């Protein structure tokens, strides 16, 4: 009895989007609006020795030029904490423009406000800055010998190292050892909408920020701490967000800078980052190297895994994307050692990027697994099957649900895996070498740590509005929530409206780590169930109701009506009940208390990826011909939208595998390709048709609606499947991403 | 973008008179390079003279059998022009493989020839670049230079010329028609592009205010058997890592006529004369192709990240010649 | 052949009307309506539409011609509004995503994007749709390979590409093939 869930309802905000009517944050209509432009540091380390703003101040239309000398001071700089925690969530433990020091290239050093964007932009170029430069570290290899093992990473959420069993001994005893080192270029999210914030002060303690963010509440709490204002003074609105992929998960400097600028000029200010600024203003996936050693028996059964990661972090934070998490538990494996090594560099603190950690960590593991398969002479799929773990190897706890075996099987069927000739270079079509590869996909489900709330109100015409402070950045969460609410209330989806995207609404943790839909979904579910139960209780208590005296447990809702389960002809509509009792509406504020992370289960999402590539035998060009991904994300709320996200994730894997690299010029300490013409993301012609399937798993451990999220898992393993396919096509192993053609010449 | 003033002109005389008289002015054609570079302060004119109303958009037959592409003809229109497609397929292909459909609707063929390099240091006014600010040094030489040139470089500049069309035109010995207050000129395409040498800021011999009115494609039967191949990381919407324009005729297994030019690897659209010399009269075999490719790249100079382009260019030449031969064979 | 001097011409001197650099009145015809605004000549068509006319459906993804989010039609051809100066569009017909639907009734391409889930965040979507409709007019939607190539000027970071192709195929087939839809 859940007609809406699972169905392929079109996006509820889709009509506005295809008509160009949705307003993204740089598009809100505000009277008396002014425009800000940020000026960024051209050096990566040192200090500003002189800054001359006089010409900029005199330029036409300029209202203010702010530098460290006159920019408002922040009250405190909160510590980095992932927005999943639901507290203030700055992207780094540093706030710029408070003094003359420079810690990374692109650090904001001035903000110009003018009456038009053209004038602000031009005035920004009239500022003269002199720097005193000190040596900078911007590449891992520059300072590798200074690497350290951090106590904790990821904003303190994860330990810097982990182990079980005795790896050294197990590796020494292993019949087969595969050892490999993988290098990853830095990557940038590059959502098509650059981040933008518009700040409007209605009074000294009433600020509204229109911000492109994954979490309006996180922005509210972070800006409040920075400005030294209580959260009640700040309202954050985020109706439509043009993609994020992690770049808008943490709270970076722009909403606070624009708030300070707006306070300074006494008028509303809009700040839209440029594409170039998107490369230095909201984190990135860090440059990294991973060293992996797998020990196994001759039949391929794994006995040990050693996995070390070296990466560059900022001067402020011990950040590493958690690349070792899923690889540690992907297979039965009694002996494990995982260590993060960090090198401090002159960079903004790196951040989440779609499938943070797993996109790189599972690449390393799954490429090494492919080597192992070759070494022991076992089909890669069979090798994985032999090593599937029915419990979480790190704790011995059962999985809340898995479905991994079914994913392998279904993917193999859809792909036609079993006809594969394992011999590399065995297929050629003209100039093209053809190869196929596979990989496992795992992604941990991280529970929010705080209660998640939602509000639901049913009106006496039988329509309902459901609210929670989550924003819509393409995941389809507004649509999925409409379905969750419609199902629980027994209403057709068109009678339910979901409202989100504002910090005024009940608090919801930022939608990160695929946890968005599950957190808000659980809160909405709990809330609308409570609303439904209240309505049923009212009906059975009302003498005039046909349901009077019935056992509430035996009342069902469907088509806007409460009816007896065994006598569907007995009942009444919500509207009748409320009209009769002269009640305009009924409202409930509900709370979902997430279970603790270690509730006696391992909670992961699983999947299988397969890819077919062609490699130009002489020119090294790699093209992906087809991809198959099968995933077990618990329950699927909306097949159409879920499959879209999974497909997008898989094509992200394609970009990671073949195209995406931000290139640092260490002499300048700055990125050398910060544009969409130079940082290559896949275009339509790169994207093959993608076959996506889902294996639904019942899971009542993870949350009341049984979903694990589809935002990240599609990425995981996709790049490895491609790299493994490149090996199958060419006989060459790829140890560095992206796989550009010079590596295959 | 700095403040600019704007004029729109509708006849050639006014256009060149206006720009020639004002050293701070520039022509505005499709604007796809001009507006972009203005916005990042690489180009700094104070006045734009919009030439889009000039009657220079047609593709016309020339008396001697050639074809004239009006300077303001759009990339997309030239690419789709039936005569261009039939008689000069490499021109059409070089256009279709460039930029994106939207850009090709905007961009003029003259603007395409005149576009500036995509060297990211050239585009960053904060760093040294001899082409943008003569005498400041070249940041690319030891920098991120995967896309840079291996042919025609100098110690001052290794920037790749980005035009695809220019490569096809180079293979065809096209002639650029210009007009300035001093009169009209016909400039062979090879002379139209200057090597960087010690003056990388000078890319062509035009005087300020000299207008490219048209591009003449010579009557050249072999051009009907031509193609343009372009190698790049992504499948579309990217400049070339290596490109080859080739027109060839093969009689009884021997190459009787050959025109070959390279893109993506040189500081100007690169006529592969050494390769042509090696191929002329040679048997149409992989051996000859490989020897020709070796000959052409013999003088190539790598600079770190772009070293692979030497091998890539060779193999792309061999690929293009092989495909042409196969096509000729099956035709 | 060497460079040669030929016919001497007498160009007219600088007689062109100079407008700007300060604000000037610019008249545009957008979606069939005449609009006037006072803007500097340096203002792009994109910023004029978004900031001056509140036609914010046209998106800004890069401002450098590298993403296609700003695709509009000028004289019914798809172009990039970020590299077009607004002042250069006087006397031309501009069509934006806001001008595509017929009142409440979606254009078939909008309908197809919605039904086939050809977008996620929706930010590239207006540009994709303007491009897709133009693509059919141009006659470049013959098969999937052609659609792929001729839609590659519009980046979609959500990577809805396969669904975008499906939407285009559907409209193409409904409207009786390539070149038929406009
Ligand atoms: C993202 C992106 C990708 C691209 N990819 C490619 C590619 O793959 N291959 C490729 O070849 N090109 C590519 N281009 C470049 C594009 O083709 C050129 O920008 C375009 O051809 C320039 O033509 P235009 O008419 O727009 O010139 P404008 O931008 O208007 O002018 C360019 C320059 O030429 C001058 N000029 C223009 N017309 C004349 C004339 N008639 N006489 C004298 N001077 C004149 C102008 O004053 C200006 O200095 C790409 C561009 C972008 C933005
Ligand atoms: S290669 Fe040429 S354009 Fe690039 S930085 Fe060097 S001098 Fe400038
Ligand atoms: S905004 Fe115009 S192409 Fe990106
Ligand atoms: S739908 Fe998000 S960028 Fe295309």
Coordinates of N, CA and C in Angstrom, one line a residue, chain C residues 9-164:
Chain C
X9 N 42.0 52.2 -52.2 CA 40.6 52.7 -51.9 C 40.7 53.9 -51.0
X10 N 39.6 54.7 -51.1 CA 39.6 55.8 -50.1 C 38.5 55.5 -49.1
X11 N 39.0 55.1 -47.9 CA 38.0 54.8 -46.9 C 37.4 56.1 -46.3
X12 N 36.1 56.0 -45.9 CA 35.5 57.1 -45.2 C 36.2 57.2 -43.9
X13 N 36.5 58.5 -43.4 CA 37.1 58.6 -42.1 C 36.1 58.2 -41.0
X14 N 36.6 58.3 -39.8 CA 35.8 57.9 -38.6 C 34.5 58.7 -38.6
X15 N 33.5 58.1 -39.1 CA 32.2 58.8 -39.2 C 31.1 58.1 -38.4
X16 N 31.5 57.0 -37.8 CA 30.5 56.1 -37.1 C 30.1 56.8 -35.8
X17 N 28.8 56.6 -35.5 CA 28.3 57.1 -34.3 C 28.9 56.4 -33.1
X18 N 29.4 57.1 -32.1 CA 29.9 56.5 -30.9 C 28.9 56.5 -29.8
X19 N 28.7 55.3 -29.2 CA 27.8 55.2 -28.1 C 28.6 54.7 -26.9
X20 N 28.3 55.3 -25.8 CA 29.0 54.9 -24.5 C 30.3 55.8 -24.4
X21 N 31.2 55.4 -23.5 CA 31.1 54.3 -22.6 C 30.1 54.4 -21.5
X22 N 29.5 55.5 -21.3 CA 28.5 55.6 -20.2 C 27.2 55.0 -20.7
X23 N 26.3 55.0 -19.8 CA 25.0 54.3 -20.1 C 24.3 54.9 -21.3
X24 N 23.8 54.1 -22.1 CA 23.0 54.6 -23.3 C 21.7 53.8 -23.3
X25 N 20.8 54.3 -24.1 CA 19.5 53.6 -24.2 C 19.7 52.5 -25.2
X26 N 19.3 51.3 -24.8 CA 19.4 50.2 -25.7 C 18.0 49.6 -25.8
X27 N 17.6 49.3 -27.0 CA 16.3 48.7 -27.2 C 16.5 47.3 -27.7
X28 N 15.8 46.4 -27.0 CA 15.9 45.0 -27.5 C 14.5 44.4 -27.7
X29 N 14.5 43.5 -28.6 CA 13.2 42.8 -28.8 C 13.4 41.4 -28.3
X30 N 12.8 41.1 -27.2 CA 13.0 39.8 -26.5 C 11.6 39.1 -26.4
X31 N 11.6 37.9 -26.9 CA 10.4 37.1 -26.8 C 9.2 37.8 -27.4
X32 N 9.4 38.6 -28.4 CA 8.3 39.3 -29.1 C 8.0 40.6 -28.5
X33 N 8.6 41.0 -27.4 CA 8.3 42.2 -26.7 C 9.4 43.2 -26.9
X34 N 9.1 44.5 -27.0 CA 10.1 45.5 -27.1 C 10.5 45.9 -25.7
X35 N 11.8 45.9 -25.4 CA 12.2 46.3 -24.1 C 13.3 47.3 -24.2
X36 N 13.3 48.3 -23.3 CA 14.3 49.3 -23.3 C 15.1 49.3 -22.0
X37 N 16.3 49.7 -22.1 CA 17.0 49.8 -20.8 C 18.2 50.7 -21.0
X38 N 18.6 51.3 -19.9 CA 19.8 52.2 -20.0 C 21.0 51.4 -19.5
X39 N 21.9 51.1 -20.4 CA 23.0 50.2 -19.9 C 24.3 50.7 -20.6
X40 N 25.4 50.3 -20.0 CA 26.7 50.6 -20.7 C 26.9 49.6 -21.8
X41 N 27.7 50.0 -22.9 CA 27.9 49.1 -24.0 C 28.6 47.8 -23.6
X42 N 29.3 47.8 -22.5 CA 30.0 46.6 -22.1 C 29.1 45.5 -21.5
X43 N 27.8 45.9 -21.3 CA 26.9 44.9 -20.7 C 26.6 43.8 -21.6
X44 N 26.8 42.5 -21.2 CA 26.6 41.4 -22.0 C 25.1 41.2 -22.2
X45 N 24.7 40.5 -23.2 CA 23.3 40.1 -23.4 C 22.8 39.3 -22.2
X46 N 23.7 38.5 -21.7 CA 23.4 37.6 -20.6 C 23.0 38.5 -19.3
X47 N 23.9 39.4 -19.0 CA 23.6 40.2 -17.8 C 22.4 41.2 -18.1
X48 N 22.2 41.6 -19.3 CA 21.1 42.4 -19.6 C 19.8 41.6 -19.3
X49 N 19.8 40.4 -19.8 CA 18.6 39.6 -19.6 C 18.3 39.3 -18.2
X50 N 19.4 38.8 -17.5 CA 19.2 38.4 -16.1 C 19.1 39.5 -15.1
X51 N 19.9 40.5 -15.2 CA 19.9 41.6 -14.2 C 19.0 42.7 -14.5
X52 N 18.9 43.0 -15.8 CA 18.1 44.2 -16.2 C 16.7 43.9 -16.5
X53 N 16.5 42.8 -17.1 CA 15.1 42.4 -17.5 C 14.5 41.4 -16.6
X54 N 15.2 40.9 -15.7 CA 14.7 39.8 -14.8 C 14.3 38.6 -15.6
X55 N 14.9 38.4 -16.7 CA 14.7 37.1 -17.5 C 15.8 36.2 -17.0
X56 N 15.7 35.6 -15.8 CA 16.8 34.9 -15.2 C 16.8 33.5 -15.6
X57 N 15.9 33.1 -16.5 CA 15.9 31.7 -17.0 C 17.2 31.3 -17.7
X58 N 17.8 32.3 -18.4 CA 19.1 32.1 -19.1 C 20.2 32.1 -18.0
X59 N 21.0 31.1 -18.0 CA 21.9 30.9 -16.8 C 23.3 31.3 -17.2
X60 N 24.1 31.6 -16.1 CA 25.5 32.0 -16.2 C 26.3 30.9 -15.5
X61 N 27.0 30.1 -16.3 CA 27.8 29.0 -15.8 C 29.3 29.3 -15.8
X62 N 29.7 30.1 -16.8 CA 31.2 30.3 -16.9 C 31.5 31.7 -17.3
X63 N 30.6 32.4 -18.1 CA 30.8 33.7 -18.6 C 32.0 33.7 -19.6
X64 N 32.4 32.6 -20.1 CA 33.5 32.5 -21.0 C 33.3 31.6 -22.2
X65 N 32.0 31.3 -22.5 CA 31.7 30.5 -23.7 C 32.1 29.1 -23.6
X66 N 32.2 28.6 -22.4 CA 32.7 27.2 -22.2 C 31.7 26.2 -21.6
X67 N 30.4 26.7 -21.5 CA 29.5 25.8 -20.8 C 28.1 25.7 -21.5
X68 N 27.7 26.7 -22.2 CA 26.4 26.7 -22.9 C 25.2 27.0 -22.1
X69 N 25.4 27.3 -20.8 CA 24.2 27.5 -19.9 C 23.5 28.8 -20.4
X70 N 24.2 29.7 -21.1 CA 23.6 30.9 -21.5 C 23.0 30.9 -22.9
X71 N 22.7 29.7 -23.4 CA 22.3 29.6 -24.8 C 20.9 30.3 -25.0
X72 N 20.8 31.2 -25.9 CA 19.6 31.8 -26.3 C 19.6 31.8 -27.8
X73 N 18.5 32.3 -28.4 CA 18.5 32.4 -29.9 C 18.5 33.9 -30.2
X74 N 19.4 34.2 -31.2 CA 19.4 35.5 -31.8 C 19.1 35.3 -33.2
X75 N 18.0 35.9 -33.7 CA 17.5 35.7 -35.0 C 17.3 34.2 -35.3
X76 N 16.8 33.5 -34.3 CA 16.4 32.1 -34.3 C 17.6 31.2 -34.4
X77 N 18.8 31.7 -34.2 CA 20.0 30.8 -34.2 C 20.5 30.7 -32.7
X78 N 20.9 29.5 -32.3 CA 21.4 29.4 -30.9 C 22.8 30.0 -30.8
X79 N 22.9 30.9 -29.8 CA 24.2 31.5 -29.6 C 24.4 31.6 -28.1
X80 N 25.6 32.1 -27.7 CA 25.9 32.3 -26.3 C 25.7 33.7 -25.8
X81 N 24.8 33.9 -24.9 CA 24.6 35.3 -24.4 C 25.7 35.9 -23.7
X82 N 26.6 35.1 -23.1 CA 27.7 35.6 -22.3 C 28.7 36.3 -23.1
X83 N 28.9 35.9 -24.4 CA 29.9 36.5 -25.2 C 29.3 37.4 -26.2
X84 N 28.0 37.8 -26.0 CA 27.3 38.7 -26.9 C 27.1 40.0 -26.1
X85 N 27.4 41.1 -26.7 CA 27.1 42.4 -26.1 C 25.6 42.7 -26.4
X86 N 24.9 43.1 -25.3 CA 23.5 43.4 -25.5 C 23.3 44.5 -26.6
X87 N 24.1 45.5 -26.6 CA 24.0 46.6 -27.5 C 24.1 46.1 -29.0
X88 N 24.8 45.0 -29.2 CA 24.9 44.5 -30.6 C 23.7 43.8 -31.1
X89 N 22.7 43.6 -30.2 CA 21.5 42.8 -30.5 C 20.3 43.7 -30.9
X90 N 20.6 45.0 -31.0 CA 19.5 45.9 -31.4 C 19.1 45.5 -32.8
X91 N 17.8 45.5 -33.1 CA 17.3 45.1 -34.4 C 17.4 43.6 -34.6
X92 N 17.6 42.8 -33.6 CA 17.6 41.4 -33.8 C 16.5 40.8 -32.9
X93 N 16.1 39.6 -33.2 CA 15.1 39.0 -32.5 C 15.7 38.0 -31.5
X94 N 15.4 38.3 -30.2 CA 16.0 37.5 -29.2 C 14.9 36.5 -28.6
X95 N 15.3 35.3 -28.4 CA 14.3 34.4 -27.8 C 15.0 33.7 -26.6
X96 N 14.4 33.7 -25.5 CA 14.9 33.0 -24.3 C 14.0 31.9 -23.9
X97 N 14.4 31.1 -22.9 CA 13.6 30.0 -22.4 C 12.2 30.5 -22.0
X98 N 12.1 31.7 -21.5 CA 10.8 32.3 -21.1 C 9.9 32.5 -22.3
X99 N 10.5 32.5 -23.5 CA 9.6 32.7 -24.7 C 9.3 31.4 -25.4
X100 N 9.6 30.3 -24.8 CA 9.4 29.0 -25.6 C 8.0 28.4 -25.4
X101 N 7.5 28.4 -24.1 CA 6.2 27.8 -23.9 C 5.1 28.7 -24.5
X102 N 4.0 28.1 -24.8 CA 2.9 28.8 -25.3 C 1.9 29.0 -24.1
X103 N 2.1 30.1 -23.4 CA 1.3 30.3 -22.1 C 1.6 29.2 -21.1
X104 N 0.6 28.6 -20.7 CA 0.8 27.5 -19.7 C 1.2 26.2 -20.3
X105 N 1.0 26.1 -21.6 CA 1.3 24.9 -22.3 C 2.8 24.8 -22.6
X106 N 3.4 23.8 -22.1 CA 4.9 23.6 -22.3 C 5.2 23.3 -23.8
X107 N 6.3 23.7 -24.2 CA 6.8 23.3 -25.5 C 7.1 21.8 -25.5
X108 N 6.9 21.1 -26.6 CA 7.1 19.7 -26.5 C 8.5 19.3 -26.0
X109 N 9.5 20.1 -26.2 CA 10.8 19.8 -25.7 C 10.8 19.9 -24.2
X110 N 10.1 20.9 -23.7 CA 10.1 21.1 -22.2 C 9.4 19.9 -21.6
X111 N 8.3 19.5 -22.2 CA 7.5 18.4 -21.8 C 8.4 17.1 -21.8
X112 N 9.1 16.9 -22.8 CA 10.0 15.7 -22.9 C 11.1 15.7 -21.9
X113 N 11.7 16.9 -21.6 CA 12.7 17.0 -20.6 C 12.1 16.6 -19.2
X114 N 10.9 17.0 -19.0 CA 10.2 16.8 -17.7 C 9.9 15.3 -17.6
X115 N 9.3 14.7 -18.6 CA 8.9 13.3 -18.6 C 10.1 12.3 -18.5
X116 N 11.1 12.7 -19.2 CA 12.3 11.7 -19.3 C 13.4 12.1 -18.3
X117 N 13.1 13.0 -17.4 CA 14.0 13.4 -16.4 C 15.4 13.7 -17.0
X118 N 15.3 14.7 -17.9 CA 16.5 15.0 -18.6 C 17.3 16.1 -17.9
X119 N 17.1 16.2 -16.6 CA 17.9 17.2 -15.8 C 17.8 16.8 -14.3
X120 N 18.7 17.3 -13.5 CA 18.6 17.1 -12.1 C 18.5 18.4 -11.4
X121 N 19.7 19.1 -11.3 CA 19.6 20.4 -10.6 C 18.9 21.5 -11.5
X122 N 18.8 21.3 -12.8 CA 18.1 22.2 -13.6 C 18.8 23.4 -14.1
X123 N 20.0 23.6 -13.6 CA 20.7 24.8 -13.9 C 21.1 24.9 -15.4
X124 N 21.5 23.8 -16.0 CA 21.9 23.8 -17.4 C 20.7 23.7 -18.3
X125 N 19.5 23.4 -17.7 CA 18.4 23.0 -18.5 C 17.8 24.0 -19.5
X126 N 17.7 25.3 -19.1 CA 17.2 26.2 -20.1 C 18.1 26.3 -21.3
X127 N 19.4 26.2 -21.1 CA 20.3 26.2 -22.2 C 20.2 25.0 -23.0
X128 N 20.1 23.8 -22.3 CA 19.9 22.6 -23.1 C 18.7 22.6 -23.9
X129 N 17.6 23.1 -23.4 CA 16.4 23.1 -24.1 C 16.4 24.0 -25.3
X130 N 17.0 25.2 -25.1 CA 17.1 26.2 -26.2 C 18.0 25.5 -27.3
X131 N 19.0 24.8 -26.9 CA 19.9 24.2 -27.8 C 19.2 23.0 -28.5
X132 N 18.4 22.3 -27.8 CA 17.8 21.1 -28.3 C 16.8 21.4 -29.4
X133 N 16.0 22.5 -29.1 CA 15.0 22.9 -30.1 C 15.6 23.4 -31.3
X134 N 16.7 24.1 -31.1 CA 17.4 24.6 -32.3 C 18.1 23.5 -33.1
X135 N 18.5 22.5 -32.4 CA 19.2 21.3 -33.0 C 18.2 20.7 -34.0
X136 N 17.0 20.5 -33.6 CA 16.0 19.9 -34.5 C 15.8 20.8 -35.8
X137 N 15.7 22.1 -35.5 CA 15.6 23.0 -36.7 C 16.8 22.9 -37.6
X138 N 17.9 22.8 -37.0 CA 19.2 22.8 -37.8 C 19.3 21.4 -38.6
X139 N 18.5 20.4 -38.1 CA 18.6 19.1 -38.8 C 19.8 18.3 -38.4
X140 N 20.2 18.4 -37.1 CA 21.3 17.7 -36.7 C 21.0 16.6 -35.6
X141 N 19.8 16.1 -35.7 CA 19.3 15.1 -34.8 C 19.0 13.8 -35.4
X142 N 19.7 13.5 -36.5 CA 19.4 12.3 -37.3 C 19.6 11.0 -36.5
X143 N 20.7 10.8 -35.8 CA 20.9 9.7 -35.0 C 21.5 10.1 -33.7
X144 N 21.7 9.1 -32.8 CA 22.3 9.5 -31.5 C 23.7 10.1 -31.6
X145 N 24.5 9.6 -32.5 CA 25.8 10.1 -32.6 C 25.8 11.6 -33.0
X146 N 24.9 11.9 -33.8 CA 24.8 13.3 -34.3 C 24.2 14.1 -33.1
X147 N 23.3 13.6 -32.4 CA 22.7 14.4 -31.3 C 23.8 14.6 -30.3
X148 N 24.6 13.6 -30.0 CA 25.7 13.7 -29.0 C 26.6 14.9 -29.4
X149 N 27.1 14.8 -30.6 CA 28.1 15.8 -31.1 C 27.4 17.2 -31.0
X150 N 26.2 17.3 -31.6 CA 25.7 18.7 -31.7 C 25.0 19.2 -30.4
X151 N 25.0 18.4 -29.4 CA 24.6 18.9 -28.1 C 25.8 19.0 -27.1
X152 N 27.0 18.9 -27.7 CA 28.1 18.9 -26.8 C 28.5 20.3 -26.4
X153 N 27.9 21.3 -26.9 CA 28.1 22.7 -26.5 C 27.4 23.0 -25.2
X154 N 26.7 22.1 -24.6 CA 25.9 22.4 -23.4 C 26.4 21.4 -22.3
X155 N 27.2 21.8 -21.4 CA 27.6 21.0 -20.3 C 26.5 20.7 -19.4
X156 N 26.4 19.5 -18.9 CA 25.5 19.2 -17.8 C 26.3 18.4 -16.7
X157 N 26.6 19.1 -15.6 CA 27.5 18.5 -14.6 C 26.7 17.4 -13.9
X158 N 25.4 17.5 -13.9 CA 24.6 16.4 -13.3 C 24.7 15.2 -14.2
X159 N 25.1 15.4 -15.4 CA 25.3 14.3 -16.4 C 24.0 13.6 -16.8
X160 N 23.0 14.4 -17.1 CA 21.8 13.9 -17.6 C 21.8 13.6 -19.0
X161 N 23.0 13.5 -19.6 CA 23.1 13.4 -21.1 C 22.3 12.3 -21.8
X162 N 22.3 11.1 -21.3 CA 21.5 10.1 -22.0 C 20.0 10.4 -22.0
X163 N 19.6 11.1 -20.9 CA 18.2 11.4 -20.9 C 17.9 12.6 -21.8
X164 N 18.8 13.5 -21.9 CA 18.7 14.6 -22.8 C 18.5 14.1 -24.2

